[in-house]
Tab-separated table of C-alpha atoms and ligand atoms in Angstrom:
chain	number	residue	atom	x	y	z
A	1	UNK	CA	37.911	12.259	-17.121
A	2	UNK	CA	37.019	10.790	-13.349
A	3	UNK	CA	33.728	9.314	-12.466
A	4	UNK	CA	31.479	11.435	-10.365
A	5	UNK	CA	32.614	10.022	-6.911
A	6	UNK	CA	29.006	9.123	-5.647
A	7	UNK	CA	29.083	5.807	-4.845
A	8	UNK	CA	30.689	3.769	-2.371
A	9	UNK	CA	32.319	0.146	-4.059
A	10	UNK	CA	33.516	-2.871	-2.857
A	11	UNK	CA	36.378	-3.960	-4.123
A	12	UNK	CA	35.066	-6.509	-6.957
A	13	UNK	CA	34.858	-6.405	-10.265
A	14	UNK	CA	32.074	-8.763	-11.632
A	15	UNK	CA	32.989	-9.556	-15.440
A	16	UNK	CA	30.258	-12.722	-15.849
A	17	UNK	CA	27.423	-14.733	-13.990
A	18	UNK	CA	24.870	-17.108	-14.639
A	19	UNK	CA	22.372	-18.179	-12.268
A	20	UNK	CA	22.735	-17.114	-9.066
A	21	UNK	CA	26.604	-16.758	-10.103
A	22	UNK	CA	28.894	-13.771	-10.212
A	23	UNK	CA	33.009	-13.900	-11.558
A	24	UNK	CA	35.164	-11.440	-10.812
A	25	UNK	CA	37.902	-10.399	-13.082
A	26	UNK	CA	40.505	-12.481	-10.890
A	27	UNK	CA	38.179	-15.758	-11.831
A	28	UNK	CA	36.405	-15.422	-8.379
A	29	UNK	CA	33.310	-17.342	-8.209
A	30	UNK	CA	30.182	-15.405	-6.208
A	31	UNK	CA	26.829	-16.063	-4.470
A	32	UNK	CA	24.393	-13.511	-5.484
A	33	UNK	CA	22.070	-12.928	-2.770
A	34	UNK	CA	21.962	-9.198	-3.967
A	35	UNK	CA	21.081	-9.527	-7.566
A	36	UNK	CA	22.314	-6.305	-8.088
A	37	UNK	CA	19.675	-4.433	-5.462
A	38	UNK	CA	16.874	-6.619	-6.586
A	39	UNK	CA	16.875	-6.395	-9.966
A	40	UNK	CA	18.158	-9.443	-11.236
A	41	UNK	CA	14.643	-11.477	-11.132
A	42	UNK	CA	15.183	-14.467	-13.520
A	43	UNK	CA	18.977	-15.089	-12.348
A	44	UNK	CA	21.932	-13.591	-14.278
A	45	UNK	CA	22.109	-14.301	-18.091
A	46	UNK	CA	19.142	-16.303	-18.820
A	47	UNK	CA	19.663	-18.482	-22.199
A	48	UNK	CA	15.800	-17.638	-22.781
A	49	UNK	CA	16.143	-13.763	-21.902
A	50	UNK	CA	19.303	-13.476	-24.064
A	51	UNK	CA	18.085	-14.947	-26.499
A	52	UNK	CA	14.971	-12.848	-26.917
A	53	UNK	CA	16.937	-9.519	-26.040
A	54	UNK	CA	19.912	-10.856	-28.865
A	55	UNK	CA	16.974	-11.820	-31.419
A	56	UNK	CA	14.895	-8.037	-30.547
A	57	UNK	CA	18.097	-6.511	-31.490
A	58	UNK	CA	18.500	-8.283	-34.419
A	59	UNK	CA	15.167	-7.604	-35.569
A	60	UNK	CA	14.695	-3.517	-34.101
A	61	UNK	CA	16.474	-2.304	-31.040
A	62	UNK	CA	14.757	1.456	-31.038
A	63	UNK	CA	12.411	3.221	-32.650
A	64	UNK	CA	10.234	6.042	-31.052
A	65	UNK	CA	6.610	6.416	-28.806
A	66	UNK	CA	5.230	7.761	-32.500
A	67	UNK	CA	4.338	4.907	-34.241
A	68	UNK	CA	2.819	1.338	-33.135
A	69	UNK	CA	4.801	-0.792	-30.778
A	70	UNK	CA	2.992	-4.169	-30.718
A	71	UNK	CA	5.635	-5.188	-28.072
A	72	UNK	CA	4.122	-2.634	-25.603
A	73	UNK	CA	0.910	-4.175	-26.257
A	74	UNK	CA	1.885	-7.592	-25.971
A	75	UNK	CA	3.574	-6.681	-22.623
A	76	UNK	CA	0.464	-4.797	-21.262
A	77	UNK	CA	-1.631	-8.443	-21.984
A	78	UNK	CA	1.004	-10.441	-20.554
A	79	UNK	CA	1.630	-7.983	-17.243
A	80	UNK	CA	-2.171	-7.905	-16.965
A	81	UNK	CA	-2.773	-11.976	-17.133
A	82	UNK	CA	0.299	-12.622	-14.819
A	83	UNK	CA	-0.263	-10.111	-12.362
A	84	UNK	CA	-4.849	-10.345	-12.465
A	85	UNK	CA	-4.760	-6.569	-13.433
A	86	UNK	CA	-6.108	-7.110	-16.368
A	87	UNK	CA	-8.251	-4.408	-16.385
A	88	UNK	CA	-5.948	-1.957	-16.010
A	89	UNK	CA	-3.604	-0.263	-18.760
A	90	UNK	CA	-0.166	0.155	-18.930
A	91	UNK	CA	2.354	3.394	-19.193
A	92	UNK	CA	6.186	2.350	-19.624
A	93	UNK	CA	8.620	4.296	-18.845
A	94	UNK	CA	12.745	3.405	-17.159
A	95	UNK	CA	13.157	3.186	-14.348
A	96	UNK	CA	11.558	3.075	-10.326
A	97	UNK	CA	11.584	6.771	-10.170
A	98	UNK	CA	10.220	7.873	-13.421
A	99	UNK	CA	7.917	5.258	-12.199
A	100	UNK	CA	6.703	7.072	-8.991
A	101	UNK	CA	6.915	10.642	-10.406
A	102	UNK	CA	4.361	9.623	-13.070
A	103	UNK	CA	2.171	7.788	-10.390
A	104	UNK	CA	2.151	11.590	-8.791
A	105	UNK	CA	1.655	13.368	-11.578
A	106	UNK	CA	-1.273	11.052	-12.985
A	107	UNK	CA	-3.084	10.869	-9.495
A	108	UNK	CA	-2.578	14.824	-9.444
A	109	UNK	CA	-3.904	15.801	-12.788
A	110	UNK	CA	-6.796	12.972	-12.080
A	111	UNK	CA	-7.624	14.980	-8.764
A	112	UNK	CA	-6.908	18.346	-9.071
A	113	UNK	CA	-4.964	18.225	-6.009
A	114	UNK	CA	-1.502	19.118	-5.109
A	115	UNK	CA	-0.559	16.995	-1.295
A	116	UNK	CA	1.165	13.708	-1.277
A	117	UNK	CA	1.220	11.597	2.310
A	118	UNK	CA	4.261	9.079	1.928
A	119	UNK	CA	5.852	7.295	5.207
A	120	UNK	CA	8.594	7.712	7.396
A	121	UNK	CA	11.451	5.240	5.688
A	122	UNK	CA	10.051	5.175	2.822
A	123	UNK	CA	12.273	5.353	-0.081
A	124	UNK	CA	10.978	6.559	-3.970
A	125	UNK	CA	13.467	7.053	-5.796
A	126	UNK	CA	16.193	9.890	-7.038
A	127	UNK	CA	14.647	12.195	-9.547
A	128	UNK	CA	13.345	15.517	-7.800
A	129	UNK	CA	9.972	14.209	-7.177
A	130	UNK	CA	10.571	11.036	-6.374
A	131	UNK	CA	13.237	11.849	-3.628
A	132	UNK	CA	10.770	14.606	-2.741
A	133	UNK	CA	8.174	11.575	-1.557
A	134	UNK	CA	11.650	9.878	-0.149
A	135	UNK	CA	11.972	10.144	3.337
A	136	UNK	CA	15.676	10.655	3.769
A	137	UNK	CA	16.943	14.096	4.650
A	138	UNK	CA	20.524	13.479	3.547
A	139	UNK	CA	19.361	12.994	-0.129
A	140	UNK	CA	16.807	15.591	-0.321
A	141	UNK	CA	17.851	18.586	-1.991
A	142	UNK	CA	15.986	22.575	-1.327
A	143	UNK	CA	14.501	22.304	-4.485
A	144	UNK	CA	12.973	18.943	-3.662
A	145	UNK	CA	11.421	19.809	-0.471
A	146	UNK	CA	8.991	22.603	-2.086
A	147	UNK	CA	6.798	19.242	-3.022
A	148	UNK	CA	3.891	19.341	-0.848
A	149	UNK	CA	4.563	16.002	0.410
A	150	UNK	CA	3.820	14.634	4.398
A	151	UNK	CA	5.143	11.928	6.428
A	152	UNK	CA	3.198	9.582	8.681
A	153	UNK	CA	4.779	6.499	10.373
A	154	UNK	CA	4.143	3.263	8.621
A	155	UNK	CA	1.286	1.198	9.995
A	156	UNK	CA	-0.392	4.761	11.710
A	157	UNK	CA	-3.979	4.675	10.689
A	158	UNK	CA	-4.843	7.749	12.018
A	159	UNK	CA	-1.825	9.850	10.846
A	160	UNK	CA	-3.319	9.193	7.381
A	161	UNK	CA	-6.615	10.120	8.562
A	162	UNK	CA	-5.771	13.019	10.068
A	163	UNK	CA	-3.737	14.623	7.233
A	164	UNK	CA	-6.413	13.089	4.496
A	165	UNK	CA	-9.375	15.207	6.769
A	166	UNK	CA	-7.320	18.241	6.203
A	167	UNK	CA	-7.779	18.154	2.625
A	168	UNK	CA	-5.646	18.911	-0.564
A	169	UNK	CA	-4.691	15.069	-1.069
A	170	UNK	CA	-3.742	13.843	-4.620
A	171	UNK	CA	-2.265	10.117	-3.620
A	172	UNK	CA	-0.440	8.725	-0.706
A	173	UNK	CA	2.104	6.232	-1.504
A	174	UNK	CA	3.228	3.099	0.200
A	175	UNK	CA	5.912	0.878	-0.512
A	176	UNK	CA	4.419	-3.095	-0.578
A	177	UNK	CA	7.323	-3.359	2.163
A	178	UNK	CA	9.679	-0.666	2.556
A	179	UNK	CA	13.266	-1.866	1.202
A	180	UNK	CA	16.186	1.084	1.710
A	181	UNK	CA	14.091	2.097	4.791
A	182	UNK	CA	14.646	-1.656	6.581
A	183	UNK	CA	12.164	-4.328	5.249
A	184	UNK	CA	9.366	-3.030	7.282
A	185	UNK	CA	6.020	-4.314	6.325
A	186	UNK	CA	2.607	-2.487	6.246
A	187	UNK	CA	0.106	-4.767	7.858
A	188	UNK	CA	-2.789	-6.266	5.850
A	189	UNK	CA	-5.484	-4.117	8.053
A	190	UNK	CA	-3.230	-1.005	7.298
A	191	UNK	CA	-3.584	-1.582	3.688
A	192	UNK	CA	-7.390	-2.431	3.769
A	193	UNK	CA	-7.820	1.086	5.915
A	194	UNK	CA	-5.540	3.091	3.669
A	195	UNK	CA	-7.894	1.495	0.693
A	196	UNK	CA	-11.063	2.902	2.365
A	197	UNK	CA	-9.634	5.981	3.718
A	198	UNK	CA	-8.274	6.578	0.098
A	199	UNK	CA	-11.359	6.190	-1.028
A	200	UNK	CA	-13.346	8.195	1.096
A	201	UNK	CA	-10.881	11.332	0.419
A	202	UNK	CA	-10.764	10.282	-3.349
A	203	UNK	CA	-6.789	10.074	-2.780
A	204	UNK	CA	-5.071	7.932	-5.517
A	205	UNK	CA	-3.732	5.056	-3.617
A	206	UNK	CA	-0.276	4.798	-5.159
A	207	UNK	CA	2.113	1.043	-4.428
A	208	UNK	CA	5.409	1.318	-5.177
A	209	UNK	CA	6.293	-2.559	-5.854
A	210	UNK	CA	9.617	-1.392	-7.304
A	211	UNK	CA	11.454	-3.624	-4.842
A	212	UNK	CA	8.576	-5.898	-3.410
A	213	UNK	CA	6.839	-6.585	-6.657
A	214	UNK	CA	7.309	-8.930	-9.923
A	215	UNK	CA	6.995	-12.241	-7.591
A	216	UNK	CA	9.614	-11.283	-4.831
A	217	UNK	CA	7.429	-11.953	-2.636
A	218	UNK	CA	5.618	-14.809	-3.846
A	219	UNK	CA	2.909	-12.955	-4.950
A	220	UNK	CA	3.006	-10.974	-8.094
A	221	UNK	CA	2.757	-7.946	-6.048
A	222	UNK	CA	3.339	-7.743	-2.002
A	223	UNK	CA	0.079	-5.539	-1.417
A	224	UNK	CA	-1.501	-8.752	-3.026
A	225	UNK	CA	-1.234	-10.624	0.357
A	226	UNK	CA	-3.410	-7.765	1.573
A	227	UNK	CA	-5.960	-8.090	-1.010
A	228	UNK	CA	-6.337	-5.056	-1.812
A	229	UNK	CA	-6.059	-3.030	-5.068
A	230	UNK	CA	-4.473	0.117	-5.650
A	231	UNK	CA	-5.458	2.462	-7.955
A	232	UNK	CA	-1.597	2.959	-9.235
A	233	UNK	CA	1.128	0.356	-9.379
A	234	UNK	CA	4.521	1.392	-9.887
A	235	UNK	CA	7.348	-1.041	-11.132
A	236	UNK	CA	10.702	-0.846	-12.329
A	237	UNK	CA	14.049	-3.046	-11.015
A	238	UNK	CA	13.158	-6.536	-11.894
A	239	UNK	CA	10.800	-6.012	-14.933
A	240	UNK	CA	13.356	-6.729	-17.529
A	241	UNK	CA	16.185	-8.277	-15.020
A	242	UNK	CA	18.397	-5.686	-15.322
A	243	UNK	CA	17.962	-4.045	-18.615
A	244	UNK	CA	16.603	-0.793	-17.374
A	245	UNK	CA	12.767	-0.442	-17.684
A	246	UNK	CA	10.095	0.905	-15.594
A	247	UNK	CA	6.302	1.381	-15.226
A	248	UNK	CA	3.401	1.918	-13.729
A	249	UNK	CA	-0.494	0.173	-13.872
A	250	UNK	CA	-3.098	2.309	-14.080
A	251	UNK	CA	-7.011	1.941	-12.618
A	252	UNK	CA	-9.697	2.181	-15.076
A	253	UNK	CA	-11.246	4.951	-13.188
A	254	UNK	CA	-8.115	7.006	-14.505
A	255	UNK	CA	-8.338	8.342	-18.349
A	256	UNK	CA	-5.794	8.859	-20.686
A	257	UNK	CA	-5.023	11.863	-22.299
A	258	UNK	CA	-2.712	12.660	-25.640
A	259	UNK	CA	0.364	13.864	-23.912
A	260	UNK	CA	-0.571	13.627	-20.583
A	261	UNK	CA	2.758	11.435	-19.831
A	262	UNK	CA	5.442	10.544	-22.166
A	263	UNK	CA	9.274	9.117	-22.667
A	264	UNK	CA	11.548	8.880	-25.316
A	265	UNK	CA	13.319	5.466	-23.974
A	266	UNK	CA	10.222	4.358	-22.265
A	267	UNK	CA	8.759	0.872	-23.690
A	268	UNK	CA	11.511	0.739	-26.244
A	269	UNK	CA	11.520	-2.968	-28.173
A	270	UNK	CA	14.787	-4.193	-26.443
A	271	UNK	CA	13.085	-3.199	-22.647
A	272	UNK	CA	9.948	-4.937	-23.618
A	273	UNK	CA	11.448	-8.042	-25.258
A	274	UNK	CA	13.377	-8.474	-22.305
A	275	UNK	CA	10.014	-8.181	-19.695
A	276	UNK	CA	8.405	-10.577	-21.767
A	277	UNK	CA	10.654	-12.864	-21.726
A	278	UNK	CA	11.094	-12.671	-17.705
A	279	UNK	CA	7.340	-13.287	-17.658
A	280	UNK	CA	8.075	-15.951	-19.245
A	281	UNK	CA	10.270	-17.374	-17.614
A	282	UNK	CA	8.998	-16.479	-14.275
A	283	UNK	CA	5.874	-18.526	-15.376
A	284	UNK	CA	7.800	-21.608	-16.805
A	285	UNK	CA	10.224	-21.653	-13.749
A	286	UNK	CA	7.202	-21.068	-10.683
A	287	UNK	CA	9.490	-18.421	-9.641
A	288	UNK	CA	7.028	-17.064	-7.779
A	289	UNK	CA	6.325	-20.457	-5.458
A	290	UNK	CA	10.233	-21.000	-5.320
A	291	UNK	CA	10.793	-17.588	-4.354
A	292	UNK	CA	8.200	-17.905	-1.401
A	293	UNK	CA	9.682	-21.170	-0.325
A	294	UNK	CA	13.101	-20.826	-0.386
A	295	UNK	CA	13.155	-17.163	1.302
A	296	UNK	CA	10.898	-18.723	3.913
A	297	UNK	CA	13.263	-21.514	4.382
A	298	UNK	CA	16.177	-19.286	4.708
A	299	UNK	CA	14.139	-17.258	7.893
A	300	UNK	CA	13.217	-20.533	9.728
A	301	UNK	CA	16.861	-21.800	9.161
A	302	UNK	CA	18.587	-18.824	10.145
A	303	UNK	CA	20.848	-19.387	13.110
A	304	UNK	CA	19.722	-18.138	16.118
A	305	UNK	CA	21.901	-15.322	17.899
A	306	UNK	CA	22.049	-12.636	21.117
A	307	UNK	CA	23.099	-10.344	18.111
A	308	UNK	CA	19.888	-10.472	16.419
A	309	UNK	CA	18.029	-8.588	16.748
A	310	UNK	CA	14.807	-9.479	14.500
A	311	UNK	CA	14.445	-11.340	11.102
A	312	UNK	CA	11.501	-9.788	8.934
A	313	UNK	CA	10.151	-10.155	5.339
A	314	UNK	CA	8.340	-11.978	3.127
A	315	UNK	CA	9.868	-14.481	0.165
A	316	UNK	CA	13.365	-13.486	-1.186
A	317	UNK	CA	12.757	-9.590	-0.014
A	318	UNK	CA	14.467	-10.230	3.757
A	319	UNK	CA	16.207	-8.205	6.284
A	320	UNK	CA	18.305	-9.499	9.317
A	321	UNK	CA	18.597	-7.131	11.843
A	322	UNK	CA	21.211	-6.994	14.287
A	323	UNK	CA	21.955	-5.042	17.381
A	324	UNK	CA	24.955	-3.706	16.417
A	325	UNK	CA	26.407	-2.227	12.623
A	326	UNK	CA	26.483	-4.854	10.381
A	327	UNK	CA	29.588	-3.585	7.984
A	328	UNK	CA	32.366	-6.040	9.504
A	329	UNK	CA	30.001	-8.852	8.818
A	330	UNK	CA	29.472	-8.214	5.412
A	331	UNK	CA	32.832	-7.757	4.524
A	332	UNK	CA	33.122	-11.105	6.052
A	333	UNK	CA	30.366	-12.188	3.647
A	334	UNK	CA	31.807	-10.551	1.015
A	335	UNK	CA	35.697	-11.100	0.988
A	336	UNK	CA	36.224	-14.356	3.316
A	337	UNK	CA	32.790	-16.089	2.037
A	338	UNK	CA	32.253	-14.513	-1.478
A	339	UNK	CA	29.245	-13.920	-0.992
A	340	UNK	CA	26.929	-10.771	-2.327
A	341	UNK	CA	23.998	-9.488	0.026
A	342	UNK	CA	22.716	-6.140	0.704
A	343	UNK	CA	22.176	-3.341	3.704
A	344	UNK	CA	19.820	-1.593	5.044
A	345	UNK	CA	20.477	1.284	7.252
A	346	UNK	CA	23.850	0.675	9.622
A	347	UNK	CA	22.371	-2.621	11.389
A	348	UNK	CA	20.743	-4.531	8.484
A	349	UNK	CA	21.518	-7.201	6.285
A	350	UNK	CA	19.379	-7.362	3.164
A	351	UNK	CA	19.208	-10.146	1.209
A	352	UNK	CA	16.868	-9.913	-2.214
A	353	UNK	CA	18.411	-13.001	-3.960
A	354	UNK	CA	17.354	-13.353	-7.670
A	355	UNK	CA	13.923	-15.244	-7.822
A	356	UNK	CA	15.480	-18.796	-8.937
A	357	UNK	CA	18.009	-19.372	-5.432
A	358	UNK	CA	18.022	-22.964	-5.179
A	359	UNK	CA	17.935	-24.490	-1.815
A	360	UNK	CA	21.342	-25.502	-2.405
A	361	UNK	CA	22.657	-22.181	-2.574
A	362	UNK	CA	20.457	-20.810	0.570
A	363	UNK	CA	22.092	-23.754	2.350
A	364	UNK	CA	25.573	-22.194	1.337
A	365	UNK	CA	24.612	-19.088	2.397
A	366	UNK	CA	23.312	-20.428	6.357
A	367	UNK	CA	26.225	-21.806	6.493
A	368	UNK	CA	28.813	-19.483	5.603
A	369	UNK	CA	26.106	-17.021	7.877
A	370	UNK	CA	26.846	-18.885	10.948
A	371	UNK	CA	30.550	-19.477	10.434
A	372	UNK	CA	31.144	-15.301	9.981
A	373	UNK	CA	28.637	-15.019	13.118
A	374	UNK	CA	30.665	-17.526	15.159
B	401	PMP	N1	11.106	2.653	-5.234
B	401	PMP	C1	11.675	1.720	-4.464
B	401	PMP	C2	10.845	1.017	-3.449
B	401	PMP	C3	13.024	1.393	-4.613
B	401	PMP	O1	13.578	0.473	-3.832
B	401	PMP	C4	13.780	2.073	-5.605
B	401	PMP	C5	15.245	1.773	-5.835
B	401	PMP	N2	15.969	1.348	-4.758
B	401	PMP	C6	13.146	3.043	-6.373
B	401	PMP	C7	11.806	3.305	-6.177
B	401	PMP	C8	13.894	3.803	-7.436
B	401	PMP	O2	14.178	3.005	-8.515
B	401	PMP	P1	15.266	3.469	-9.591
B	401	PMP	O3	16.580	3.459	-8.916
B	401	PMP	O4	15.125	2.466	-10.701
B	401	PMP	O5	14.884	4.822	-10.036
């Protein structure tokens, strides 16, 4: 049997990596300033996060959401004292998705309603609900697009208004900065309006921190900077650095009911030993500062060029935009300068480095940037 041919590959195999390190089968050594679309938070093969995922398995790898987890409730305390939600309770399920779909759901059975207003460029997530909140018509299949959901440009105050006045709203939802759709960042007055114009509706004001969240940023969450608070958070990608896990923080204003969500994989032992252990870590190693400080560093140090176009983003979540398609130079990257990054559209270069990128490595990075640009 053939793979399903979905995906377009490079031609690399990665078969180890530590750090900010990748191998290839040939004994290639790699910069990882993808971290494997922005889920590698901690850095590749942490001795402390494979140690706690080899010990979990040791111990209990599965068991089902029937009995008592006390992993799920350790997590929920630890998410809640790293992130200052602690307020709010915690639903796990596996991925960024399943994340958003049950941020939908919840803020639809919470308000009776049936509308979603999401943003041009945003991107959700695969699963039928989640791509239906995606906006990206090459991806969105006719089954999807019965969801009631409505675009409004990022940053459009009153687009949201407008659609909000005509009633039917459940939730909007807002990336913290949109990733797949180009790094483009919600101001902080846009988030403080969409707060009170959420609240005046009584909308659910969903973030999807899928990308931007779990310190990218420098905050624990991007909307952070904007000081507001949603009513829904929705995480997934770097929560367990790369084993797959998802989930979503709830408001207190929301209430729980038996069977009201629900997952078979969803907060299993090995996907919460691993998040703990990244909060850990993230804690021990101020990834959160580092990841501020060296993605800053890495926009002021940028060479400066006719083809670029603009630089934006915040911490280790940046894109580099360029006038023109940015494939040739990431082959460069890629082949000449072994070197991972990521894309955004035809004209963007996304990097979303794991958390702990030394300034060392950034360094090899502007470097081997302005050689491939030269
Ligand atoms: N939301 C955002 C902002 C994302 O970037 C992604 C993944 N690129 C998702 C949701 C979907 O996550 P997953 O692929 O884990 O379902």
């Amino acid at each position: 049997m053939e793979l399903f041919d979905v995906y377009s590959l490079f031609d690399v195999t990665p078969v180890k990596a530590k750090g900010c390190t990748v191998w290839d089968d040939k004994g290639q050594e790699y910069l990882d300033l993808y971290g494997g679309h922005a889920v590698i938070s901690v850095g590749h093969s942490h001795p402390q996060y494979v140690a706690a995922l080899t010990e979990q398995l040791n111990k209990i790898g599965f068991y089902s959401n029937s009995v008592r987890n006390p992993l799920q409730e350790e997590l929920a305390r630890r998410i809640g004292e790293v992130s200052g939600y602690e307020d709010y309770t915690l639903f796990l399920d596996n991925s960024g998705a399943e994340s958003n779909e049950n941020a939908a759901k919840l803020a639809s059975f919470a308000t009776g309603k049936d509308r979603i207003i999401a943003f041009r460029k945003s991107f959700h997530g695969r699963t039928s609900g989640a791509v239906a909140l995606t906006d990206n018509p090459a991806i969105v299949s006719p089954f999807n697009a019965h969801h009631r959901v409505t675009f409004v440009d990022l940053n459009d105050g009153d687009a949201v208004l407008d659609e909000l006045s005509k009633g039917g709203v459940a939730a909007v939802i807002i990336e913290g900065i949109q990733g797949c759709g180009g790094i483009n960042l919600p101001t902080n007055g846009f988030m403080q309006a969409l707060r009170r114009m959420c609240d005046q509706y009584g909308a659910a004001l969903i973030l999807d921190e899928v990308q931007s969240g779990y310190g990218r940023t420098g905050k624990f969450f991007a909307h952070q900077w904007a000081g507001i608070k949603p009513d829904i958070i929705t995480m997934g990608k770097g929560i367990a650095n790369g084993f797959p896990c998802g989930g979503i923080l709830i408001s207190p204003r929301f209430q729980a009911r038996k069977g009201m969500l629900g997952t078979t994989f969803g907060g299993n032992y090995l996907a919460c030993a691993g998040a703990l252990a990244v909060l850990d870590i993230i804690e021990q190693e101020g990834l959160m500062a580092n990841a501020l400080a060296v993605g800053e560093y890495i926009k002021e140090a940028l060479p400066k060029s006719d083809r670029i176009k603009e630089v934006r983003g915040k911490g280790l979540m940046l894109g580099i935009e360029f006038n023109e398609p940015v494939a040739p130079l990431r082959q460069k990257l890629l082949y000449d300068k072994h070197i991972f990054t990521g894309v955004a559209g035809q004209n963007m270069i996304r990097l979303l480095a794991p958390l702990c990128l030394t300034k060392a490595e950034a360094d090899r990075f502007l470097t081997a940037f302005s050689e491939v640009l030269a």
